[in-house]
Amino acid sequence: SQGKFNATSYDVMTIVIISLQTFAGMWINGFMASVLCIACLKKKSFNSNEKILLFLGCCRFCYLSITWVYSFLSILYPWCLYVHPIPQLLSAIQSFLNFSNLWVSACLCVFYCIKIANFRHIIFIYLKGKIDRIVPWLLLGSAFFSLVISILVYNIIDEAHSNNSNSTGQGNFWKLNIKMDEHFFPLFFLSGTGFAIAFMAVIFSALLLLFSLWRHKCRMQTNSGKNLSMDAHVKAMKSILSFSFIYSVNFACLILTLIYATKKANLMVFLILVLQYAFPSVHSLILIFSNHKLEKTLRRTLSCGKCKVCMR
């Protein structure tokens, strides 16, 4: 039985690893959101980049929390997920936060592309001048789109449970046998479409930005000789490349989740789950180390914590 876990060992391993990843991710995103909030209170203003990072940090903190609760219940107390309307509410909230996370991440990449890249097209010049006014609408649009998806998720799951409860009789919720292909195909198609659109926005923005930075680098090498000052550009390239890579991995995991949704516990499902939980933490770390203020605050916080531990 290769690729199979013992039921008990699989459950224990899953809940332990998921809990460690969740609490680490919640600390990272909570740190990012709290630092940005404190900075906002001090200067009483937010720039566009900080608005996106704050929204993303709060969204990921809540997403990791609700996903951990959902996983904890499904592994240790699966009967709770058959009590109306717990599965509908948890799935709808999780879908809202997941899509908000993905779409705001895509908005961040689009923002970096418009803000940093240098093209002479009239549309691009217009967007560069209006980007600070566009950002709130991008965030609002992401939240609205995610809300629509979450309402559809609630209705689809509620219909599936009500149909199956009627066919199996009242009080036998733990024996439900939902036909995934019949009830959840519209949900899978809608989720896959949303994932694909966000993924294409990220890849297209990253390619445009990399092309612009590469062209700028060549121009500086031709005109400036030794005084290139390319550190900022190289750092931006590394950040975008790493972001695109982990976003690609996360997109592949989301698609595999749809494929393996009807499968029982196995090694592939376990690995997909681990990679999905790693995305909000790893990407937020990249964002922190790409921001000078956040990086400086994080290093100071870790050094203070290390000093307190050593004093004990």
GROMACS .gro file of C-alpha atoms in nm:
model
  312
    1SER     CA    1   0.000   0.000   0.000
    2GLN     CA    2   0.251   0.258  -0.116
    3GLY     CA    3   0.142   0.623  -0.083
    4LYS     CA    4  -0.100   0.534   0.200
    5PHE     CA    5  -0.074   0.640   0.561
    6ASN     CA    6  -0.208   0.460   0.861
    7ALA     CA    7  -0.526   0.651   0.953
    8THR     CA    8  -0.411   0.749   1.300
    9SER     CA    9  -0.055   0.840   1.207
   10TYR     CA   10  -0.177   1.035   0.905
   11ASP     CA   11  -0.422   1.236   1.116
   12VAL     CA   12  -0.163   1.312   1.384
   13MET     CA   13   0.105   1.408   1.130
   14THR     CA   14  -0.136   1.628   0.936
   15ILE     CA   15  -0.270   1.818   1.236
   16VAL     CA   16   0.078   1.873   1.385
   17ILE     CA   17   0.236   2.002   1.062
   18ILE     CA   18  -0.068   2.212   0.973
   19SER     CA   19  -0.073   2.364   1.322
   20LEU     CA   20   0.298   2.454   1.306
   21GLN     CA   21   0.259   2.610   0.961
   22THR     CA   22  -0.058   2.791   1.063
   23PHE     CA   23   0.081   2.951   1.379
   24ALA     CA   24   0.403   3.049   1.200
   25GLY     CA   25   0.203   3.206   0.916
   26MET     CA   26  -0.032   3.383   1.157
   27TRP     CA   27   0.265   3.531   1.343
   28ILE     CA   28   0.430   3.649   1.020
   29ASN     CA   29   0.115   3.806   0.876
   30GLY     CA   30   0.007   3.943   1.213
   31PHE     CA   31   0.349   4.104   1.250
   32MET     CA   32   0.324   4.262   0.904
   33ALA     CA   33  -0.026   4.397   0.968
   34SER     CA   34   0.055   4.529   1.317
   35VAL     CA   35   0.372   4.709   1.202
   36LEU     CA   36   0.182   4.874   0.918
   37CYS     CA   37  -0.100   4.977   1.154
   38ILE     CA   38   0.145   5.131   1.403
   39ALA     CA   39   0.318   5.318   1.120
   40CYS     CA   40  -0.020   5.444   1.001
   41LEU     CA   41  -0.109   5.572   1.348
   42LYS     CA   42   0.222   5.758   1.369
   43LYS     CA   43   0.210   5.932   1.033
   44LYS     CA   44  -0.174   5.922   0.997
   45SER     CA   45  -0.159   5.819   0.632
   46PHE     CA   46  -0.120   5.513   0.411
   47ASN     CA   47   0.050   5.488   0.074
   48SER     CA   48  -0.085   5.247  -0.186
   49ASN     CA   49   0.175   4.979  -0.120
   50GLU     CA   50   0.098   4.980   0.253
   51LYS     CA   51  -0.276   4.955   0.185
   52ILE     CA   52  -0.227   4.641  -0.021
   53LEU     CA   53   0.016   4.486   0.228
   54LEU     CA   54  -0.214   4.561   0.523
   55PHE     CA   55  -0.517   4.413   0.345
   56LEU     CA   56  -0.310   4.110   0.245
   57GLY     CA   57  -0.169   4.057   0.595
   58CYS     CA   58  -0.513   4.073   0.761
   59CYS     CA   59  -0.668   3.852   0.494
   60ARG     CA   60  -0.399   3.586   0.528
   61PHE     CA   61  -0.414   3.592   0.908
   62CYS     CA   62  -0.788   3.524   0.896
   63TYR     CA   63  -0.751   3.270   0.615
   64LEU     CA   64  -0.496   3.064   0.808
   65SER     CA   65  -0.714   3.079   1.119
   66ILE     CA   66  -1.035   2.961   0.951
   67THR     CA   67  -0.854   2.699   0.743
   68TRP     CA   68  -0.692   2.556   1.055
   69VAL     CA   69  -1.032   2.535   1.225
   70TYR     CA   70  -1.180   2.365   0.917
   71SER     CA   71  -0.893   2.114   0.897
   72PHE     CA   72  -0.902   2.051   1.273
   73LEU     CA   73  -1.275   1.975   1.263
   74SER     CA   74  -1.254   1.760   0.949
   75ILE     CA   75  -0.973   1.546   1.098
   76LEU     CA   76  -1.071   1.513   1.464
   77TYR     CA   77  -1.444   1.594   1.470
   78PRO     CA   78  -1.577   1.519   1.119
   79TRP     CA   79  -1.936   1.483   1.243
   80CYS     CA   80  -1.942   1.860   1.304
   81LEU     CA   81  -1.920   1.920   0.930
   82TYR     CA   82  -2.259   1.752   0.883
   83VAL     CA   83  -2.443   1.990   1.118
   84HIS     CA   84  -2.627   2.261   0.928
   85PRO     CA   85  -2.499   2.529   0.854
   86ILE     CA   86  -2.143   2.472   0.984
   87PRO     CA   87  -1.995   2.326   0.660
   88GLN     CA   88  -2.168   2.589   0.446
   89LEU     CA   89  -2.044   2.879   0.658
   90LEU     CA   90  -1.690   2.748   0.696
   91SER     CA   91  -1.657   2.676   0.325
   92ALA     CA   92  -1.800   3.015   0.228
   93ILE     CA   93  -1.572   3.207   0.467
   94GLN     CA   94  -1.270   3.003   0.358
   95SER     CA   95  -1.350   3.067  -0.009
   96PHE     CA   96  -1.389   3.441   0.051
   97LEU     CA   97  -1.054   3.466   0.229
   98ASN     CA   98  -0.876   3.236  -0.017
   99PHE     CA   99  -0.990   3.429  -0.323
  100SER     CA  100  -0.919   3.760  -0.149
  101ASN     CA  101  -0.568   3.634  -0.076
  102LEU     CA  102  -0.509   3.529  -0.437
  103TRP     CA  103  -0.661   3.837  -0.597
  104VAL     CA  104  -0.496   4.089  -0.367
  105SER     CA  105  -0.162   3.911  -0.432
  106ALA     CA  106  -0.228   3.955  -0.803
  107CYS     CA  107  -0.318   4.322  -0.744
  108LEU     CA  108   0.013   4.368  -0.562
  109CYS     CA  109   0.205   4.229  -0.858
  110VAL     CA  110   0.009   4.452  -1.099
  111PHE     CA  111   0.081   4.751  -0.872
  112TYR     CA  112   0.456   4.678  -0.873
  113CYS     CA  113   0.450   4.639  -1.250
  114ILE     CA  114   0.277   4.973  -1.310
  115LYS     CA  115   0.478   5.156  -1.044
  116ILE     CA  116   0.827   5.029  -1.137
  117ALA     CA  117   0.811   4.938  -1.506
  118ASN     CA  118   0.883   5.209  -1.763
  119PHE     CA  119   0.688   5.195  -2.090
  120ARG     CA  120   0.593   5.482  -2.318
  121HIS     CA  121   0.250   5.355  -2.417
  122ILE     CA  122  -0.023   5.610  -2.346
  123ILE     CA  123  -0.236   5.359  -2.149
  124PHE     CA  124   0.057   5.263  -1.930
  125ILE     CA  125   0.145   5.629  -1.867
  126TYR     CA  126  -0.218   5.697  -1.771
  127LEU     CA  127  -0.226   5.401  -1.530
  128LYS     CA  128   0.104   5.507  -1.372
  129GLY     CA  129  -0.039   5.851  -1.297
  130LYS     CA  130  -0.369   5.716  -1.162
  131ILE     CA  131  -0.246   5.401  -0.983
  132ASP     CA  132  -0.279   5.549  -0.633
  133ARG     CA  133  -0.646   5.622  -0.700
  134ILE     CA  134  -0.699   5.284  -0.866
  135VAL     CA  135  -0.560   5.075  -0.576
  136PRO     CA  136  -0.865   5.118  -0.343
  137TRP     CA  137  -1.091   5.013  -0.629
  138LEU     CA  138  -0.874   4.709  -0.698
  139LEU     CA  139  -0.901   4.604  -0.334
  140LEU     CA  140  -1.275   4.669  -0.331
  141GLY     CA  141  -1.318   4.475  -0.655
  142SER     CA  142  -1.119   4.181  -0.517
  143ALA     CA  143  -1.334   4.176  -0.203
  144PHE     CA  144  -1.656   4.200  -0.406
  145PHE     CA  145  -1.552   3.921  -0.644
  146SER     CA  146  -1.453   3.702  -0.348
  147LEU     CA  147  -1.787   3.774  -0.177
  148VAL     CA  148  -1.979   3.666  -0.488
  149ILE     CA  149  -1.776   3.343  -0.503
  150SER     CA  150  -1.836   3.274  -0.133
  151ILE     CA  151  -2.214   3.320  -0.173
  152LEU     CA  152  -2.214   3.077  -0.465
  153VAL     CA  153  -2.006   2.831  -0.260
  154TYR     CA  154  -2.256   2.852   0.027
  155ASN     CA  155  -2.553   2.793  -0.204
  156ILE     CA  156  -2.391   2.502  -0.389
  157ILE     CA  157  -2.284   2.322  -0.070
  158ASP     CA  158  -2.619   2.391   0.097
  159GLU     CA  159  -2.804   2.247  -0.203
  160ALA     CA  160  -2.579   1.942  -0.211
  161HIS     CA  161  -2.631   1.872   0.159
  162SER     CA  162  -3.007   1.929   0.144
  163ASN     CA  163  -3.045   1.697  -0.158
  164ASN     CA  164  -2.843   1.423   0.005
  165SER     CA  165  -3.013   1.464   0.343
  166ASN     CA  166  -3.352   1.428   0.175
  167SER     CA  167  -3.241   1.113  -0.006
  168THR     CA  168  -3.080   0.946   0.297
  169GLY     CA  169  -3.335   1.054   0.557
  170GLN     CA  170  -3.325   1.283   0.857
  171GLY     CA  171  -3.065   1.220   1.127
  172ASN     CA  172  -2.825   1.024   0.905
  173PHE     CA  173  -2.597   1.314   0.812
  174TRP     CA  174  -2.282   1.114   0.887
  175LYS     CA  175  -2.377   0.864   0.615
  176LEU     CA  176  -2.409   1.122   0.340
  177ASN     CA  177  -2.250   1.028   0.013
  178ILE     CA  178  -2.235   1.346  -0.192
  179LYS     CA  179  -2.171   1.298  -0.563
  180MET     CA  180  -1.889   1.540  -0.624
  181ASP     CA  181  -1.916   1.541  -1.004
  182GLU     CA  182  -2.288   1.624  -0.994
  183HIS     CA  183  -2.306   1.891  -0.726
  184PHE     CA  184  -1.961   2.049  -0.721
  185PHE     CA  185  -1.858   2.065  -1.087
  186PRO     CA  186  -1.988   2.426  -1.120
  187LEU     CA  187  -1.793   2.514  -0.805
  188PHE     CA  188  -1.474   2.352  -0.935
  189PHE     CA  189  -1.513   2.524  -1.272
  190LEU     CA  190  -1.572   2.862  -1.110
  191SER     CA  191  -1.281   2.820  -0.870
  192GLY     CA  192  -1.047   2.706  -1.148
  193THR     CA  193  -1.145   3.005  -1.360
  194GLY     CA  194  -1.081   3.247  -1.073
  195PHE     CA  195  -0.744   3.085  -1.000
  196ALA     CA  196  -0.645   3.098  -1.368
  197ILE     CA  197  -0.734   3.468  -1.410
  198ALA     CA  198  -0.535   3.568  -1.101
  199PHE     CA  199  -0.244   3.349  -1.211
  200MET     CA  200  -0.237   3.503  -1.560
  201ALA     CA  201  -0.244   3.854  -1.411
  202VAL     CA  202   0.059   3.768  -1.194
  203ILE     CA  203   0.259   3.608  -1.475
  204PHE     CA  204   0.179   3.881  -1.727
  205SER     CA  205   0.271   4.158  -1.479
  206ALA     CA  206   0.591   3.979  -1.378
  207LEU     CA  207   0.700   3.934  -1.741
  208LEU     CA  208   0.632   4.300  -1.820
  209LEU     CA  209   0.824   4.413  -1.514
  210LEU     CA  210   1.120   4.184  -1.580
  211PHE     CA  211   1.137   4.299  -1.941
  212SER     CA  212   1.129   4.663  -1.834
  213LEU     CA  213   1.397   4.613  -1.569
  214TRP     CA  214   1.619   4.416  -1.809
  215ARG     CA  215   1.589   4.693  -2.069
  216HIS     CA  216   1.662   4.955  -1.801
  217LYS     CA  217   1.967   4.759  -1.689
  218CYS     CA  218   2.102   4.743  -2.044
  219ARG     CA  219   2.047   5.117  -2.086
  220MET     CA  220   2.230   5.195  -1.761
  221GLN     CA  221   2.523   4.972  -1.855
  222THR     CA  222   2.554   5.153  -2.187
  223ASN     CA  223   2.531   5.505  -2.048
  224SER     CA  224   2.677   5.493  -1.698
  225GLY     CA  225   2.976   5.263  -1.707
  226LYS     CA  226   3.078   5.178  -1.352
  227ASN     CA  227   2.820   5.392  -1.168
  228LEU     CA  228   2.530   5.159  -1.233
  229SER     CA  229   2.355   5.154  -0.891
  230MET     CA  230   2.173   4.836  -0.985
  231ASP     CA  231   2.113   4.701  -0.634
  232ALA     CA  232   1.752   4.816  -0.620
  233HIS     CA  233   1.677   4.675  -0.964
  234VAL     CA  234   1.837   4.339  -0.890
  235LYS     CA  235   1.644   4.319  -0.562
  236ALA     CA  236   1.321   4.393  -0.745
  237MET     CA  237   1.397   4.121  -1.003
  238LYS     CA  238   1.467   3.865  -0.730
  239SER     CA  239   1.149   3.957  -0.547
  240ILE     CA  240   0.931   3.928  -0.857
  241LEU     CA  241   1.094   3.602  -0.969
  242SER     CA  242   1.053   3.439  -0.628
  243PHE     CA  243   0.696   3.566  -0.606
  244SER     CA  244   0.612   3.428  -0.951
  245PHE     CA  245   0.768   3.091  -0.864
  246ILE     CA  246   0.580   3.038  -0.538
  247TYR     CA  247   0.259   3.171  -0.696
  248SER     CA  248   0.302   2.914  -0.974
  249VAL     CA  249   0.351   2.637  -0.718
  250ASN     CA  250   0.043   2.754  -0.527
  251PHE     CA  251  -0.162   2.768  -0.849
  252ALA     CA  252  -0.057   2.410  -0.933
  253CYS     CA  253  -0.157   2.301  -0.581
  254LEU     CA  254  -0.498   2.467  -0.614
  255ILE     CA  255  -0.564   2.285  -0.941
  256LEU     CA  256  -0.444   1.955  -0.791
  257THR     CA  257  -0.677   2.015  -0.497
  258LEU     CA  258  -0.970   2.021  -0.737
  259ILE     CA  259  -0.846   1.699  -0.900
  260TYR     CA  260  -0.787   1.513  -0.573
  261ALA     CA  261  -1.093   1.653  -0.394
  262THR     CA  262  -1.273   1.317  -0.406
  263LYS     CA  263  -0.967   1.113  -0.305
  264LYS     CA  264  -0.909   0.975   0.041
  265ALA     CA  265  -0.604   1.052   0.253
  266ASN     CA  266  -0.282   0.978   0.066
  267LEU     CA  267   0.065   1.118   0.023
  268MET     CA  268  -0.026   1.350  -0.266
  269VAL     CA  269  -0.312   1.512  -0.074
  270PHE     CA  270  -0.082   1.555   0.226
  271LEU     CA  271   0.192   1.725   0.020
  272ILE     CA  272  -0.060   1.952  -0.153
  273LEU     CA  273  -0.197   2.057   0.186
  274VAL     CA  274   0.151   2.133   0.320
  275LEU     CA  275   0.243   2.344   0.016
  276GLN     CA  276  -0.085   2.536   0.031
  277TYR     CA  277  -0.029   2.625   0.395
  278ALA     CA  278   0.327   2.735   0.318
  279PHE     CA  279   0.226   2.989   0.051
  280PRO     CA  280   0.081   3.265   0.280
  281SER     CA  281   0.383   3.242   0.510
  282VAL     CA  282   0.662   3.223   0.250
  283HIS     CA  283   0.521   3.499   0.030
  284SER     CA  284   0.464   3.728   0.329
  285LEU     CA  285   0.827   3.672   0.435
  286ILE     CA  286   0.939   3.774   0.086
  287LEU     CA  287   0.726   4.088   0.112
  288ILE     CA  288   0.873   4.169   0.454
  289PHE     CA  289   1.233   4.132   0.337
  290SER     CA  290   1.152   4.335   0.025
  291ASN     CA  291   1.036   4.625   0.241
  292HIS     CA  292   1.314   4.808   0.425
  293LYS     CA  293   1.098   4.925   0.717
  294LEU     CA  294   0.938   4.585   0.773
  295GLU     CA  295   1.271   4.405   0.744
  296LYS     CA  296   1.437   4.642   0.991
  297THR     CA  297   1.153   4.603   1.241
  298LEU     CA  298   1.157   4.223   1.206
  299ARG     CA  299   1.531   4.202   1.266
  300ARG     CA  300   1.501   4.429   1.569
  301THR     CA  301   1.213   4.222   1.706
  302LEU     CA  302   1.398   3.894   1.659
  303SER     CA  303   1.716   4.034   1.813
  304CYS     CA  304   1.523   4.158   2.117
  305GLY     CA  305   1.359   3.818   2.156
  306LYS     CA  306   1.696   3.647   2.127
  307CYS     CA  307   1.843   3.873   2.396
  308LYS     CA  308   1.558   3.795   2.637
  309VAL     CA  309   1.604   3.422   2.581
  310CYS     CA  310   1.979   3.448   2.643
  311MET     CA  311   1.921   3.649   2.964
  312ARG     CA  312   1.711   3.366   3.100
   0.00000   0.00000   0.00000
